[in-house]
Amino acid sequence: MADGFSAALIGWHRREGRHDLPWQRDPTPYRVWVSEVMLQQTRVGTVLPYFVRFTDRFPDVRALAAADSDEVLHLWSGLGYYARARNLHRAARMIVERHGGRFPETFDEVATLPGIGRSTAGAILALSMGQRHPILDGNVKRVLCRYHAVTGWPGSAETGRRLWELAAAHTPEREVSAYTQAIMDLGATLCTRARPDCDRCPLREGCLAFRNGSQMQFPEPRPSRALPLRRCRYALIRRPGSGELLLQRRPPAGVWGGLCCLPELPDGVEPRAWCRERFGLEVSLLEPRPGPAHTFTHFRLQMQLQPMEVRGETDIVMEQEGLLWYKEGRRQAVGIPAPVRRIIRQLELESPP
DNA sequence: AAGTCGGGGTT
DNA sequence: AACCCAGACTT
């Protein structure tokens, strides 16, 4: 598509784009990979401190591959989509085993790694090695939808196909790295969802939505549907004296997979009998109270909290797999979902151990 | 092709 | 409070 699209973008980015993000400093495949995975469904501002901590602790593939899975999840804790962290860790070990620790350099090898799809594979190879591959993340989708006035929700298969064609057609033969950085930056800084700054946009002249004054019509929103409400009860079991809180590791798959969470009381069970059978703990019950509500992509969770007081011996739970007495500030290297962290923090605030 | 997976910023 | 974001994976 010889229409000056990429040239205009590259020129704009050279003059006004961002060049000082941490992953732009030393754009090795490893660093670009980590940044791209963290940036999946997550904004730059949120990722910044996580990226610095993560690459400081794990400066290369081998360091990550050698790491303990709990520590990886710990450094990810709060970012969300924890399958990304598990996949990153798995992929690092695969790179060490299959590729001798050297990041693969062909699209198929990269796209085969867990957690790396078509767009992220293209971004890694384009940004770190200048290989010509299109990308299609949220920013690029928005820019292309407006520029070409593409109708339909970008998440649908049909619209997605159309957008991939356009993305490939616009990707230049040379300066692919600069172009890739530029189109993402444009979407993140000028061609934003709410108030696009068309006055400063290098693509203004050819943009169909701008010509029609219909910027806000694109991209079309996801079809909405009502979120089902689910309820769950969490046991608040504090250890007498130390104030430590009992946490339980969740199964590897599903919501909060592999993270440490408050023990979940199954529906209908009597808490005291459950604690005796499940943990071997004798407890007395305090007044239950509502916890926070948490909204996921596909349902809303209303949490109930059941505080308890331990009556007898507490060492018994230490012998069980997947259980730990957790204390804020002790810096135990485990991952804890954000809403659970909020509960813990609140608890220590209202009744310090 | 549709559903699952978090958390936080924006409006 | 609703919507969305540097998506990928499973079914």
Tab-separated table of C-alpha atoms in Angstrom, chain A residues 132-340:
chain	number	residue	atom	x	y	z
A	132	ARG	CA	8.727	-7.707	8.825
A	133	HIS	CA	5.611	-8.968	10.587
A	134	PRO	CA	2.290	-7.198	11.141
A	135	ILE	CA	0.895	-6.747	14.638
A	136	LEU	CA	-2.702	-6.253	15.737
A	137	ASP	CA	-3.120	-5.143	19.307
A	138	GLY	CA	-5.793	-2.870	20.731
A	139	ASN	CA	-4.007	0.288	19.621
A	140	VAL	CA	-3.509	-0.878	16.056
A	141	LYS	CA	-7.102	-2.071	15.863
A	142	ARG	CA	-8.377	1.352	16.879
A	143	VAL	CA	-6.122	3.209	14.428
A	144	LEU	CA	-7.066	0.943	11.531
A	145	CYS	CA	-10.772	0.928	12.351
A	146	ARG	CA	-10.820	4.706	12.220
A	147	TYR	CA	-8.481	5.136	9.260
A	148	HIS	CA	-10.511	2.726	7.125
A	149	ALA	CA	-13.887	3.220	8.852
A	150	VAL	CA	-14.058	-0.505	9.568
A	151	THR	CA	-17.450	-1.521	10.942
A	152	GLY	CA	-18.074	-4.483	13.259
A	153	TRP	CA	-16.612	-5.293	16.665
A	154	PRO	CA	-12.825	-5.861	16.281
A	155	GLY	CA	-13.076	-8.924	18.531
A	156	SER	CA	-15.295	-10.768	16.079
A	157	ALA	CA	-13.654	-13.248	13.745
A	158	GLU	CA	-14.812	-11.531	10.590
A	159	THR	CA	-13.681	-8.036	11.560
A	160	GLY	CA	-10.456	-9.500	12.889
A	161	ARG	CA	-9.641	-11.024	9.514
A	162	ARG	CA	-10.247	-7.722	7.780
A	163	LEU	CA	-8.013	-5.897	10.261
A	164	TRP	CA	-5.168	-8.411	9.910
A	165	GLU	CA	-5.249	-7.859	6.129
A	166	LEU	CA	-5.035	-4.115	6.588
A	167	ALA	CA	-2.290	-4.438	9.198
A	168	ALA	CA	-0.204	-6.577	6.856
A	169	ALA	CA	-0.786	-4.236	3.929
A	170	HIS	CA	0.416	-1.192	5.875
A	171	THR	CA	3.545	-2.814	7.315
A	172	PRO	CA	6.545	-1.399	5.400
A	173	GLU	CA	9.443	-3.365	3.950
A	174	ARG	CA	12.024	-1.382	5.851
A	175	GLU	CA	12.159	0.351	9.217
A	176	VAL	CA	9.719	-2.196	10.579
A	177	SER	CA	10.832	-1.665	14.146
A	178	ALA	CA	10.252	2.089	13.995
A	179	TYR	CA	6.915	1.578	12.259
A	180	THR	CA	5.692	-0.974	14.805
A	181	GLN	CA	6.635	1.233	17.714
A	182	ALA	CA	5.064	4.208	15.946
A	183	ILE	CA	1.625	2.747	15.279
A	184	MET	CA	1.324	1.452	18.845
A	185	ASP	CA	2.407	4.830	20.178
A	186	LEU	CA	-0.079	6.659	17.991
A	187	GLY	CA	-2.919	4.574	19.328
A	188	ALA	CA	-1.746	4.994	22.920
A	189	THR	CA	-1.124	8.745	22.848
A	190	LEU	CA	-3.076	10.458	20.011
A	191	CYS	CA	-5.643	8.078	18.555
A	192	THR	CA	-7.093	7.312	21.976
A	193	ARG	CA	-10.510	5.873	22.588
A	194	ALA	CA	-12.223	8.828	24.218
A	195	ARG	CA	-10.726	12.002	22.781
A	196	PRO	CA	-8.520	11.479	19.743
A	197	ASP	CA	-6.176	14.394	19.098
A	198	CYS	CA	-6.704	14.531	15.345
A	199	ASP	CA	-5.113	17.973	15.058
A	200	ARG	CA	-1.711	16.461	15.740
A	201	CYS	CA	-2.259	13.168	13.910
A	202	PRO	CA	0.120	12.380	11.052
A	203	LEU	CA	-2.560	10.201	9.409
A	204	ARG	CA	-5.264	12.848	9.398
A	205	GLU	CA	-5.341	13.382	5.644
A	206	GLY	CA	-6.090	9.811	4.708
A	207	CYS	CA	-8.282	8.964	7.695
A	208	LEU	CA	-11.814	8.118	6.619
A	209	ALA	CA	-13.322	8.597	10.068
A	210	PHE	CA	-11.713	12.044	10.383
A	211	ARG	CA	-13.007	13.031	6.956
A	212	ASN	CA	-16.528	12.039	7.988
A	213	GLY	CA	-16.241	13.386	11.502
A	214	SER	CA	-17.102	9.896	12.778
A	215	GLN	CA	-14.026	9.145	14.890
A	216	MET	CA	-16.171	8.175	17.852
A	217	GLN	CA	-18.099	5.600	15.819
A	218	PHE	CA	-14.971	3.437	15.644
A	219	PRO	CA	-14.100	0.920	16.821
A	220	GLU	CA	-17.532	-0.505	17.533
A	221	PRO	CA	-17.992	-1.660	21.160
A	222	ARG	CA	-18.205	-5.240	22.270
A	223	PRO	CA	-21.793	-6.506	22.346
A	224	SER	CA	-22.827	-6.181	25.962
A	225	ARG	CA	-24.447	-8.811	28.114
A	226	ALA	CA	-25.480	-8.914	31.751
A	227	LEU	CA	-22.901	-10.229	34.208
A	228	PRO	CA	-24.100	-13.140	36.342
A	229	LEU	CA	-23.648	-12.642	40.104
A	230	ARG	CA	-21.837	-15.314	42.085
A	231	ARG	CA	-21.313	-15.477	45.829
A	232	CYS	CA	-18.605	-17.169	47.839
A	233	ARG	CA	-17.578	-17.417	51.501
A	234	TYR	CA	-13.970	-17.002	52.582
A	235	ALA	CA	-12.623	-18.204	55.908
A	236	LEU	CA	-10.627	-15.640	57.893
A	237	ILE	CA	-8.530	-17.818	60.158
A	238	ARG	CA	-5.978	-15.900	62.182
A	239	ARG	CA	-3.355	-17.549	64.251
A	240	PRO	CA	-3.486	-16.460	67.888
A	241	GLY	CA	-0.517	-14.374	68.939
A	242	SER	CA	1.228	-13.782	65.649
A	243	GLY	CA	-1.868	-12.672	63.740
A	244	GLU	CA	-0.877	-14.785	60.743
A	245	LEU	CA	-3.659	-15.587	58.312
A	246	LEU	CA	-4.318	-19.001	56.777
A	247	LEU	CA	-3.958	-19.006	52.989
A	248	GLN	CA	-4.489	-21.873	50.599
A	249	ARG	CA	-3.005	-22.345	47.132
A	250	ARG	CA	-5.609	-22.586	44.394
A	251	PRO	CA	-5.546	-25.302	41.729
A	252	PRO	CA	-3.273	-24.478	38.747
A	253	ALA	CA	-6.077	-23.875	36.251
A	254	GLY	CA	-9.047	-21.540	36.431
A	255	VAL	CA	-9.530	-18.246	38.240
A	256	TRP	CA	-6.451	-17.158	40.203
A	257	GLY	CA	-4.718	-20.417	39.227
A	258	GLY	CA	-1.688	-21.186	41.391
A	259	LEU	CA	-2.184	-18.123	43.583
A	260	CYS	CA	-2.614	-18.133	47.342
A	261	CYS	CA	-6.107	-17.222	48.468
A	262	LEU	CA	-8.278	-17.282	51.543
A	263	PRO	CA	-9.738	-20.781	52.011
A	264	GLU	CA	-13.111	-20.944	50.282
A	265	LEU	CA	-15.979	-22.393	52.271
A	266	PRO	CA	-18.038	-24.719	50.072
A	267	ASP	CA	-21.747	-23.912	49.794
A	268	GLY	CA	-23.852	-25.090	52.690
A	269	VAL	CA	-21.135	-26.539	54.942
A	270	GLU	CA	-20.935	-25.767	58.628
A	271	PRO	CA	-17.693	-23.804	59.120
A	272	ARG	CA	-16.577	-25.389	62.413
A	273	ALA	CA	-16.952	-28.976	61.204
A	274	TRP	CA	-15.330	-28.021	57.906
A	275	CYS	CA	-12.288	-26.536	59.642
A	276	ARG	CA	-11.923	-29.626	61.798
A	277	GLU	CA	-12.081	-32.017	58.855
A	278	ARG	CA	-10.188	-29.949	56.347
A	279	PHE	CA	-7.419	-28.436	58.494
A	280	GLY	CA	-7.630	-30.221	61.833
A	281	LEU	CA	-8.347	-26.894	63.517
A	282	GLU	CA	-10.725	-26.251	66.387
A	283	VAL	CA	-12.288	-22.835	65.920
A	284	SER	CA	-15.073	-20.704	67.258
A	285	LEU	CA	-17.001	-18.444	64.924
A	286	LEU	CA	-17.169	-14.686	64.939
A	287	GLU	CA	-19.815	-12.618	63.220
A	288	PRO	CA	-19.791	-13.069	59.419
A	289	ARG	CA	-19.575	-9.885	57.374
A	290	PRO	CA	-19.702	-8.913	53.717
A	291	GLY	CA	-16.376	-8.609	51.922
A	292	PRO	CA	-15.624	-6.634	48.801
A	293	ALA	CA	-17.257	-7.310	45.455
A	294	HIS	CA	-14.977	-8.041	42.527
A	295	THR	CA	-15.922	-7.826	38.866
A	296	PHE	CA	-14.318	-10.229	36.401
A	297	THR	CA	-14.687	-10.132	32.638
A	298	HIS	CA	-17.536	-12.598	32.725
A	299	PHE	CA	-19.102	-12.483	36.191
A	300	ARG	CA	-19.367	-10.461	39.368
A	301	LEU	CA	-18.223	-11.993	42.641
A	302	GLN	CA	-19.699	-10.968	45.995
A	303	MET	CA	-17.463	-12.188	48.803
A	304	GLN	CA	-18.635	-13.082	52.293
A	305	LEU	CA	-16.085	-13.208	55.104
A	306	GLN	CA	-16.330	-15.684	57.971
A	307	PRO	CA	-13.886	-14.689	60.730
A	308	MET	CA	-12.854	-17.410	63.157
A	309	GLU	CA	-10.804	-17.786	66.305
A	310	VAL	CA	-8.490	-20.769	66.625
A	311	ARG	CA	-8.965	-22.690	69.851
A	312	GLY	CA	-6.158	-25.192	69.958
A	313	GLU	CA	-2.991	-26.318	68.253
A	314	THR	CA	-2.158	-24.585	64.920
A	315	ASP	CA	1.016	-26.328	63.805
A	316	ILE	CA	-0.982	-29.108	62.203
A	317	VAL	CA	-1.782	-27.092	59.079
A	318	MET	CA	1.889	-26.509	58.340
A	319	GLU	CA	2.228	-30.153	57.496
A	320	GLN	CA	-0.382	-29.938	54.763
A	321	GLU	CA	0.433	-29.230	51.146
A	322	GLY	CA	-0.674	-25.877	49.756
A	323	LEU	CA	-1.359	-24.207	53.105
A	324	LEU	CA	0.563	-21.402	54.718
A	325	TRP	CA	0.318	-18.948	57.579
A	326	TYR	CA	0.710	-15.578	55.919
A	327	LYS	CA	1.824	-12.345	57.517
A	328	GLU	CA	1.814	-9.024	55.739
A	329	GLY	CA	5.257	-7.480	55.694
A	330	ARG	CA	7.127	-10.751	55.988
A	331	ARG	CA	7.479	-10.685	52.191
A	332	GLN	CA	6.621	-14.303	51.577
A	333	ALA	CA	7.265	-14.853	47.869
A	334	VAL	CA	3.836	-16.039	46.824
A	335	GLY	CA	1.260	-14.561	44.479
A	336	ILE	CA	-1.907	-13.160	46.020
A	337	PRO	CA	-4.833	-11.822	43.965
A	338	ALA	CA	-5.533	-8.119	44.386
A	339	PRO	CA	-8.931	-8.402	46.115
A	340	VAL	CA	-7.504	-10.859	48.655
